Amino acid sequence: MLRTIILLAIALIPSLARAQSCSFSVSNMNFSSVDTLSGSQTNSTATISMDCLGLVGQRILICPNLGAGTGGASSATARQMLNGANSLNYQLYSDSARSVVWGTYTWAYASRAPALALTPNILGAASGTATIYGTVFGRQGTTPPGSYLSAFSGAYTEFRYRYSIGNNCDSGFGILAPSPSFTVSATVAPNCLVSTQNIDFGSTGVLDANVDATGQISVTCTPAAAYSVSLNGGTTSSPPTARKMSKGAETVTYGLYRDAGRTLPWGDSSTPGSTVPGTGSGVAQNLTVYGRVPPQATPSAGVYTDTVVVTVTY
């Protein structure tokens, strides 16, 4: 009987010695290609894998503190990925709604690490996963194209754990685990957005003199992106200065130009040299389209229209 007690005591010693032994790994978060011109955000996730050994039934509180990363943080709401001197704002969250920033007790901002927990089973082991939710914000049009990165390791991934029934991750109390490493990355590709303002020649009687009007094309392209704007020949595929507005079989001839003097036609590749070039800056660049209806035989009264396709090549 005495031997049985001694053997049981020896068998329990390894379990006691390895109480609160935890290890962690984190997958990389890759946003792939992001659209910095529109207002839409780009989302991605990473996964924390947790493995712990401890006393059976004893709850292990885990505080996975995440700092700014090598890209830094510009504010409480925006971490940054870097490409040289250029930055791209993003953030990490502990909830799928992306409303609770994932932080650390070591930085000046109010956000702290979420409280995670594992409870060892009858074998003294426990494992689980947790999700890190990430967002790259839209409307970062002045961010140049390129590959952006922020790395997390060492002091940026301070994972601590301890036996506790509470959820307080506001301090560095607890055992410090070996630091897991992961990266957050994204690619900003050259991109352009375009919007237009119609040309309205108004109401005119006899077409015995020039009738002028203007419209506008607004082009927003990522910085340094070279682009050109072309206008097709309308529904009748006509030359730049002889486009046709139609009402049934009747037409009114008009032209579109790049200059206020109406001497430089605005067309497409079918009319070499007639497109408008530009270089993106990340903000809207407004281009005036100069229209003219020249003197011509006046057709019957009515509304005459044409549809011109704007193409931005970059």
JSON list of C-alpha atoms in Angstrom, two decimals, residues 128-294:
[
{"chain": "A", "resi": 128, "resn": "GLY", "atom": "CA", "xyz": [-7.54, 26.78, -28.98]},
{"chain": "A", "resi": 129, "resn": "THR", "atom": "CA", "xyz": [-7.54, 29.54, -31.54]},
{"chain": "A", "resi": 130, "resn": "ALA", "atom": "CA", "xyz": [-8.48, 33.22, -31.68]},
{"chain": "A", "resi": 131, "resn": "THR", "atom": "CA", "xyz": [-9.00, 35.53, -34.64]},
{"chain": "A", "resi": 132, "resn": "ILE", "atom": "CA", "xyz": [-7.33, 38.89, -35.23]},
{"chain": "A", "resi": 133, "resn": "TYR", "atom": "CA", "xyz": [-9.49, 41.08, -37.49]},
{"chain": "A", "resi": 134, "resn": "GLY", "atom": "CA", "xyz": [-7.77, 43.63, -39.71]},
{"chain": "A", "resi": 135, "resn": "THR", "atom": "CA", "xyz": [-8.91, 46.54, -41.87]},
{"chain": "A", "resi": 136, "resn": "VAL", "atom": "CA", "xyz": [-7.14, 48.79, -44.37]},
{"chain": "A", "resi": 137, "resn": "PHE", "atom": "CA", "xyz": [-9.07, 52.04, -44.59]},
{"chain": "A", "resi": 138, "resn": "GLY", "atom": "CA", "xyz": [-10.32, 53.52, -47.85]},
{"chain": "A", "resi": 139, "resn": "ARG", "atom": "CA", "xyz": [-9.76, 57.11, -49.01]},
{"chain": "A", "resi": 140, "resn": "GLN", "atom": "CA", "xyz": [-5.99, 56.98, -48.78]},
{"chain": "A", "resi": 141, "resn": "GLY", "atom": "CA", "xyz": [-5.56, 58.23, -52.34]},
{"chain": "A", "resi": 142, "resn": "THR", "atom": "CA", "xyz": [-2.23, 59.98, -51.78]},
{"chain": "A", "resi": 143, "resn": "THR", "atom": "CA", "xyz": [-0.59, 56.65, -50.85]},
{"chain": "A", "resi": 144, "resn": "PRO", "atom": "CA", "xyz": [1.79, 55.68, -53.70]},
{"chain": "A", "resi": 145, "resn": "PRO", "atom": "CA", "xyz": [1.55, 52.22, -55.30]},
{"chain": "A", "resi": 146, "resn": "GLY", "atom": "CA", "xyz": [3.82, 49.53, -53.90]},
{"chain": "A", "resi": 147, "resn": "SER", "atom": "CA", "xyz": [4.11, 46.73, -51.35]},
{"chain": "A", "resi": 148, "resn": "TYR", "atom": "CA", "xyz": [3.50, 47.68, -47.71]},
{"chain": "A", "resi": 149, "resn": "LEU", "atom": "CA", "xyz": [4.51, 45.73, -44.59]},
{"chain": "A", "resi": 150, "resn": "SER", "atom": "CA", "xyz": [4.55, 45.82, -40.81]},
{"chain": "A", "resi": 151, "resn": "ALA", "atom": "CA", "xyz": [6.26, 43.04, -38.82]},
{"chain": "A", "resi": 152, "resn": "PHE", "atom": "CA", "xyz": [5.36, 41.83, -35.33]},
{"chain": "A", "resi": 153, "resn": "SER", "atom": "CA", "xyz": [7.77, 40.03, -33.01]},
{"chain": "A", "resi": 154, "resn": "GLY", "atom": "CA", "xyz": [9.62, 40.60, -29.74]},
{"chain": "A", "resi": 155, "resn": "ALA", "atom": "CA", "xyz": [8.18, 43.50, -27.76]},
{"chain": "A", "resi": 156, "resn": "TYR", "atom": "CA", "xyz": [5.39, 43.91, -30.33]},
{"chain": "A", "resi": 157, "resn": "THR", "atom": "CA", "xyz": [3.96, 40.48, -29.45]},
{"chain": "A", "resi": 158, "resn": "GLU", "atom": "CA", "xyz": [4.11, 40.24, -25.67]},
{"chain": "A", "resi": 159, "resn": "PHE", "atom": "CA", "xyz": [1.94, 37.25, -24.85]},
{"chain": "A", "resi": 160, "resn": "ARG", "atom": "CA", "xyz": [1.47, 36.73, -21.09]},
{"chain": "A", "resi": 161, "resn": "TYR", "atom": "CA", "xyz": [-0.51, 34.10, -19.20]},
{"chain": "A", "resi": 162, "resn": "ARG", "atom": "CA", "xyz": [-1.41, 33.13, -15.61]},
{"chain": "A", "resi": 163, "resn": "TYR", "atom": "CA", "xyz": [-3.93, 31.20, -13.57]},
{"chain": "A", "resi": 164, "resn": "SER", "atom": "CA", "xyz": [-6.86, 33.52, -13.05]},
{"chain": "A", "resi": 165, "resn": "ILE", "atom": "CA", "xyz": [-10.65, 33.60, -12.98]},
{"chain": "A", "resi": 166, "resn": "GLY", "atom": "CA", "xyz": [-10.56, 37.27, -14.03]},
{"chain": "A", "resi": 167, "resn": "ASN", "atom": "CA", "xyz": [-10.15, 39.07, -17.35]},
{"chain": "A", "resi": 168, "resn": "ASN", "atom": "CA", "xyz": [-7.71, 41.84, -16.52]},
{"chain": "A", "resi": 169, "resn": "CYS", "atom": "CA", "xyz": [-5.11, 42.41, -19.25]},
{"chain": "A", "resi": 170, "resn": "ASP", "atom": "CA", "xyz": [-4.24, 45.97, -18.19]},
{"chain": "A", "resi": 171, "resn": "SER", "atom": "CA", "xyz": [-0.74, 45.13, -16.90]},
{"chain": "A", "resi": 172, "resn": "GLY", "atom": "CA", "xyz": [2.31, 42.97, -17.53]},
{"chain": "A", "resi": 173, "resn": "PHE", "atom": "CA", "xyz": [1.45, 40.56, -14.76]},
{"chain": "A", "resi": 174, "resn": "GLY", "atom": "CA", "xyz": [1.92, 36.89, -15.64]},
{"chain": "A", "resi": 175, "resn": "ILE", "atom": "CA", "xyz": [4.40, 34.60, -17.36]},
{"chain": "A", "resi": 176, "resn": "LEU", "atom": "CA", "xyz": [5.95, 35.90, -20.60]},
{"chain": "A", "resi": 177, "resn": "ALA", "atom": "CA", "xyz": [5.71, 33.35, -23.42]},
{"chain": "A", "resi": 178, "resn": "PRO", "atom": "CA", "xyz": [8.25, 33.07, -26.25]},
{"chain": "A", "resi": 179, "resn": "SER", "atom": "CA", "xyz": [7.30, 35.82, -28.70]},
{"chain": "A", "resi": 180, "resn": "PRO", "atom": "CA", "xyz": [5.42, 34.66, -31.80]},
{"chain": "A", "resi": 181, "resn": "SER", "atom": "CA", "xyz": [6.18, 36.42, -35.11]},
{"chain": "A", "resi": 182, "resn": "PHE", "atom": "CA", "xyz": [3.91, 37.43, -37.97]},
{"chain": "A", "resi": 183, "resn": "THR", "atom": "CA", "xyz": [3.56, 40.10, -40.65]},
{"chain": "A", "resi": 184, "resn": "VAL", "atom": "CA", "xyz": [0.79, 42.34, -41.93]},
{"chain": "A", "resi": 185, "resn": "SER", "atom": "CA", "xyz": [1.08, 43.17, -45.64]},
{"chain": "A", "resi": 186, "resn": "ALA", "atom": "CA", "xyz": [-0.82, 44.79, -48.50]},
{"chain": "A", "resi": 187, "resn": "THR", "atom": "CA", "xyz": [-0.25, 45.91, -52.08]},
{"chain": "A", "resi": 188, "resn": "VAL", "atom": "CA", "xyz": [-1.40, 49.25, -53.45]},
{"chain": "A", "resi": 189, "resn": "ALA", "atom": "CA", "xyz": [-1.76, 48.89, -57.22]},
{"chain": "A", "resi": 190, "resn": "PRO", "atom": "CA", "xyz": [-1.98, 51.79, -59.71]},
{"chain": "A", "resi": 191, "resn": "ASN", "atom": "CA", "xyz": [-5.63, 52.74, -60.03]},
{"chain": "A", "resi": 192, "resn": "CYS", "atom": "CA", "xyz": [-7.88, 55.48, -61.41]},
{"chain": "A", "resi": 193, "resn": "LEU", "atom": "CA", "xyz": [-11.44, 56.62, -60.82]},
{"chain": "A", "resi": 194, "resn": "VAL", "atom": "CA", "xyz": [-13.38, 58.77, -63.27]},
{"chain": "A", "resi": 195, "resn": "SER", "atom": "CA", "xyz": [-16.60, 60.79, -63.13]},
{"chain": "A", "resi": 196, "resn": "THR", "atom": "CA", "xyz": [-18.22, 63.15, -65.66]},
{"chain": "A", "resi": 197, "resn": "GLN", "atom": "CA", "xyz": [-20.41, 66.21, -65.97]},
{"chain": "A", "resi": 198, "resn": "ASN", "atom": "CA", "xyz": [-22.64, 66.30, -69.05]},
{"chain": "A", "resi": 199, "resn": "ILE", "atom": "CA", "xyz": [-22.45, 68.89, -71.80]},
{"chain": "A", "resi": 200, "resn": "ASP", "atom": "CA", "xyz": [-25.75, 70.73, -72.35]},
{"chain": "A", "resi": 201, "resn": "PHE", "atom": "CA", "xyz": [-25.90, 73.03, -75.37]},
{"chain": "A", "resi": 202, "resn": "GLY", "atom": "CA", "xyz": [-29.23, 74.34, -74.16]},
{"chain": "A", "resi": 203, "resn": "SER", "atom": "CA", "xyz": [-32.17, 75.42, -76.27]},
{"chain": "A", "resi": 204, "resn": "THR", "atom": "CA", "xyz": [-31.30, 76.89, -79.66]},
{"chain": "A", "resi": 205, "resn": "GLY", "atom": "CA", "xyz": [-33.31, 78.11, -82.61]},
{"chain": "A", "resi": 206, "resn": "VAL", "atom": "CA", "xyz": [-31.70, 78.35, -86.06]},
{"chain": "A", "resi": 207, "resn": "LEU", "atom": "CA", "xyz": [-28.16, 76.89, -86.14]},
{"chain": "A", "resi": 208, "resn": "ASP", "atom": "CA", "xyz": [-26.58, 79.83, -87.98]},
{"chain": "A", "resi": 209, "resn": "ALA", "atom": "CA", "xyz": [-23.77, 80.53, -85.47]},
{"chain": "A", "resi": 210, "resn": "ASN", "atom": "CA", "xyz": [-21.49, 78.62, -83.11]},
{"chain": "A", "resi": 211, "resn": "VAL", "atom": "CA", "xyz": [-23.17, 77.28, -79.99]},
{"chain": "A", "resi": 212, "resn": "ASP", "atom": "CA", "xyz": [-20.62, 76.58, -77.24]},
{"chain": "A", "resi": 213, "resn": "ALA", "atom": "CA", "xyz": [-20.89, 74.70, -73.97]},
{"chain": "A", "resi": 214, "resn": "THR", "atom": "CA", "xyz": [-18.57, 72.85, -71.59]},
{"chain": "A", "resi": 215, "resn": "GLY", "atom": "CA", "xyz": [-18.56, 69.67, -69.54]},
{"chain": "A", "resi": 216, "resn": "GLN", "atom": "CA", "xyz": [-16.08, 68.15, -67.15]},
{"chain": "A", "resi": 217, "resn": "ILE", "atom": "CA", "xyz": [-14.19, 64.92, -66.58]},
{"chain": "A", "resi": 218, "resn": "SER", "atom": "CA", "xyz": [-12.82, 64.31, -63.09]},
{"chain": "A", "resi": 219, "resn": "VAL", "atom": "CA", "xyz": [-9.91, 61.84, -62.91]},
{"chain": "A", "resi": 220, "resn": "THR", "atom": "CA", "xyz": [-8.45, 60.54, -59.64]},
{"chain": "A", "resi": 221, "resn": "CYS", "atom": "CA", "xyz": [-5.37, 58.33, -60.00]},
{"chain": "A", "resi": 222, "resn": "THR", "atom": "CA", "xyz": [-2.86, 56.98, -57.51]},
{"chain": "A", "resi": 223, "resn": "PRO", "atom": "CA", "xyz": [0.29, 59.12, -57.21]},
{"chain": "A", "resi": 224, "resn": "ALA", "atom": "CA", "xyz": [2.76, 59.02, -60.11]},
{"chain": "A", "resi": 225, "resn": "ALA", "atom": "CA", "xyz": [0.41, 56.90, -62.25]},
{"chain": "A", "resi": 226, "resn": "ALA", "atom": "CA", "xyz": [0.62, 58.13, -65.84]},
{"chain": "A", "resi": 227, "resn": "TYR", "atom": "CA", "xyz": [-2.75, 58.18, -67.58]},
{"chain": "A", "resi": 228, "resn": "SER", "atom": "CA", "xyz": [-4.48, 59.38, -70.73]},
{"chain": "A", "resi": 229, "resn": "VAL", "atom": "CA", "xyz": [-8.13, 60.26, -71.27]},
{"chain": "A", "resi": 230, "resn": "SER", "atom": "CA", "xyz": [-9.82, 59.49, -74.57]},
{"chain": "A", "resi": 231, "resn": "LEU", "atom": "CA", "xyz": [-13.33, 60.16, -75.88]},
{"chain": "A", "resi": 232, "resn": "ASN", "atom": "CA", "xyz": [-14.86, 57.87, -78.47]},
{"chain": "A", "resi": 233, "resn": "GLY", "atom": "CA", "xyz": [-16.86, 58.96, -81.49]},
{"chain": "A", "resi": 234, "resn": "GLY", "atom": "CA", "xyz": [-20.23, 58.67, -79.78]},
{"chain": "A", "resi": 235, "resn": "THR", "atom": "CA", "xyz": [-23.10, 56.49, -80.91]},
{"chain": "A", "resi": 236, "resn": "THR", "atom": "CA", "xyz": [-22.27, 57.15, -84.59]},
{"chain": "A", "resi": 237, "resn": "SER", "atom": "CA", "xyz": [-18.49, 56.55, -84.20]},
{"chain": "A", "resi": 238, "resn": "SER", "atom": "CA", "xyz": [-17.81, 59.92, -85.81]},
{"chain": "A", "resi": 239, "resn": "PRO", "atom": "CA", "xyz": [-14.57, 61.99, -85.93]},
{"chain": "A", "resi": 240, "resn": "PRO", "atom": "CA", "xyz": [-13.91, 64.25, -82.89]},
{"chain": "A", "resi": 241, "resn": "THR", "atom": "CA", "xyz": [-15.18, 67.44, -84.58]},
{"chain": "A", "resi": 242, "resn": "ALA", "atom": "CA", "xyz": [-18.06, 65.81, -86.46]},
{"chain": "A", "resi": 243, "resn": "ARG", "atom": "CA", "xyz": [-19.87, 63.82, -83.77]},
{"chain": "A", "resi": 244, "resn": "LYS", "atom": "CA", "xyz": [-23.62, 63.53, -84.14]},
{"chain": "A", "resi": 245, "resn": "MET", "atom": "CA", "xyz": [-26.43, 64.20, -81.70]},
{"chain": "A", "resi": 246, "resn": "SER", "atom": "CA", "xyz": [-29.51, 62.34, -82.96]},
{"chain": "A", "resi": 247, "resn": "LYS", "atom": "CA", "xyz": [-33.27, 62.45, -82.87]},
{"chain": "A", "resi": 248, "resn": "GLY", "atom": "CA", "xyz": [-34.45, 59.49, -84.86]},
{"chain": "A", "resi": 249, "resn": "ALA", "atom": "CA", "xyz": [-32.84, 59.77, -88.33]},
{"chain": "A", "resi": 250, "resn": "GLU", "atom": "CA", "xyz": [-32.08, 63.49, -87.93]},
{"chain": "A", "resi": 251, "resn": "THR", "atom": "CA", "xyz": [-28.78, 64.70, -86.51]},
{"chain": "A", "resi": 252, "resn": "VAL", "atom": "CA", "xyz": [-26.94, 67.78, -85.24]},
{"chain": "A", "resi": 253, "resn": "THR", "atom": "CA", "xyz": [-23.18, 67.89, -85.80]},
{"chain": "A", "resi": 254, "resn": "TYR", "atom": "CA", "xyz": [-20.95, 68.94, -82.91]},
{"chain": "A", "resi": 255, "resn": "GLY", "atom": "CA", "xyz": [-17.32, 68.67, -81.81]},
{"chain": "A", "resi": 256, "resn": "LEU", "atom": "CA", "xyz": [-15.44, 68.14, -78.54]},
{"chain": "A", "resi": 257, "resn": "TYR", "atom": "CA", "xyz": [-12.14, 69.89, -77.87]},
{"chain": "A", "resi": 258, "resn": "ARG", "atom": "CA", "xyz": [-9.29, 70.07, -75.39]},
{"chain": "A", "resi": 259, "resn": "ASP", "atom": "CA", "xyz": [-8.92, 73.88, -75.44]},
{"chain": "A", "resi": 260, "resn": "ALA", "atom": "CA", "xyz": [-11.18, 76.88, -74.95]},
{"chain": "A", "resi": 261, "resn": "GLY", "atom": "CA", "xyz": [-10.43, 78.09, -78.49]},
{"chain": "A", "resi": 262, "resn": "ARG", "atom": "CA", "xyz": [-11.89, 74.85, -79.87]},
{"chain": "A", "resi": 263, "resn": "THR", "atom": "CA", "xyz": [-8.83, 74.20, -82.04]},
{"chain": "A", "resi": 264, "resn": "LEU", "atom": "CA", "xyz": [-7.56, 70.94, -80.48]},
{"chain": "A", "resi": 265, "resn": "PRO", "atom": "CA", "xyz": [-9.96, 68.00, -81.05]},
{"chain": "A", "resi": 266, "resn": "TRP", "atom": "CA", "xyz": [-10.49, 65.51, -78.23]},
{"chain": "A", "resi": 267, "resn": "GLY", "atom": "CA", "xyz": [-10.75, 61.96, -79.52]},
{"chain": "A", "resi": 268, "resn": "ASP", "atom": "CA", "xyz": [-9.28, 58.51, -79.05]},
{"chain": "A", "resi": 269, "resn": "SER", "atom": "CA", "xyz": [-6.60, 56.28, -80.57]},
{"chain": "A", "resi": 270, "resn": "SER", "atom": "CA", "xyz": [-8.28, 56.48, -83.98]},
{"chain": "A", "resi": 271, "resn": "THR", "atom": "CA", "xyz": [-7.22, 60.16, -84.05]},
{"chain": "A", "resi": 272, "resn": "PRO", "atom": "CA", "xyz": [-3.52, 60.19, -83.04]},
{"chain": "A", "resi": 273, "resn": "GLY", "atom": "CA", "xyz": [-2.52, 62.95, -80.64]},
{"chain": "A", "resi": 274, "resn": "SER", "atom": "CA", "xyz": [-6.08, 63.79, -79.65]},
{"chain": "A", "resi": 275, "resn": "THR", "atom": "CA", "xyz": [-6.13, 62.33, -76.11]},
{"chain": "A", "resi": 276, "resn": "VAL", "atom": "CA", "xyz": [-5.35, 64.19, -72.86]},
{"chain": "A", "resi": 277, "resn": "PRO", "atom": "CA", "xyz": [-2.41, 62.92, -70.76]},
{"chain": "A", "resi": 278, "resn": "GLY", "atom": "CA", "xyz": [-1.88, 63.35, -67.04]},
{"chain": "A", "resi": 279, "resn": "THR", "atom": "CA", "xyz": [-0.10, 62.07, -63.95]},
{"chain": "A", "resi": 280, "resn": "GLY", "atom": "CA", "xyz": [-1.97, 60.98, -60.83]},
{"chain": "A", "resi": 281, "resn": "SER", "atom": "CA", "xyz": [-1.59, 62.77, -57.53]},
{"chain": "A", "resi": 282, "resn": "GLY", "atom": "CA", "xyz": [-4.12, 60.88, -55.44]},
{"chain": "A", "resi": 283, "resn": "VAL", "atom": "CA", "xyz": [-6.63, 63.73, -55.60]},
{"chain": "A", "resi": 284, "resn": "ALA", "atom": "CA", "xyz": [-9.22, 64.60, -58.23]},
{"chain": "A", "resi": 285, "resn": "GLN", "atom": "CA", "xyz": [-7.96, 66.39, -61.35]},
{"chain": "A", "resi": 286, "resn": "ASN", "atom": "CA", "xyz": [-10.70, 68.19, -63.24]},
{"chain": "A", "resi": 287, "resn": "LEU", "atom": "CA", "xyz": [-10.48, 68.38, -67.04]},
{"chain": "A", "resi": 288, "resn": "THR", "atom": "CA", "xyz": [-12.75, 70.70, -69.00]},
{"chain": "A", "resi": 289, "resn": "VAL", "atom": "CA", "xyz": [-14.36, 69.36, -72.17]},
{"chain": "A", "resi": 290, "resn": "TYR", "atom": "CA", "xyz": [-15.11, 72.16, -74.63]},
{"chain": "A", "resi": 291, "resn": "GLY", "atom": "CA", "xyz": [-18.07, 71.50, -76.92]},
{"chain": "A", "resi": 292, "resn": "ARG", "atom": "CA", "xyz": [-19.19, 73.36, -80.05]},
{"chain": "A", "resi": 293, "resn": "VAL", "atom": "CA", "xyz": [-22.15, 73.06, -82.40]},
{"chain": "A", "resi": 294, "resn": "PRO", "atom": "CA", "xyz": [-21.02, 74.80, -85.63]}
]
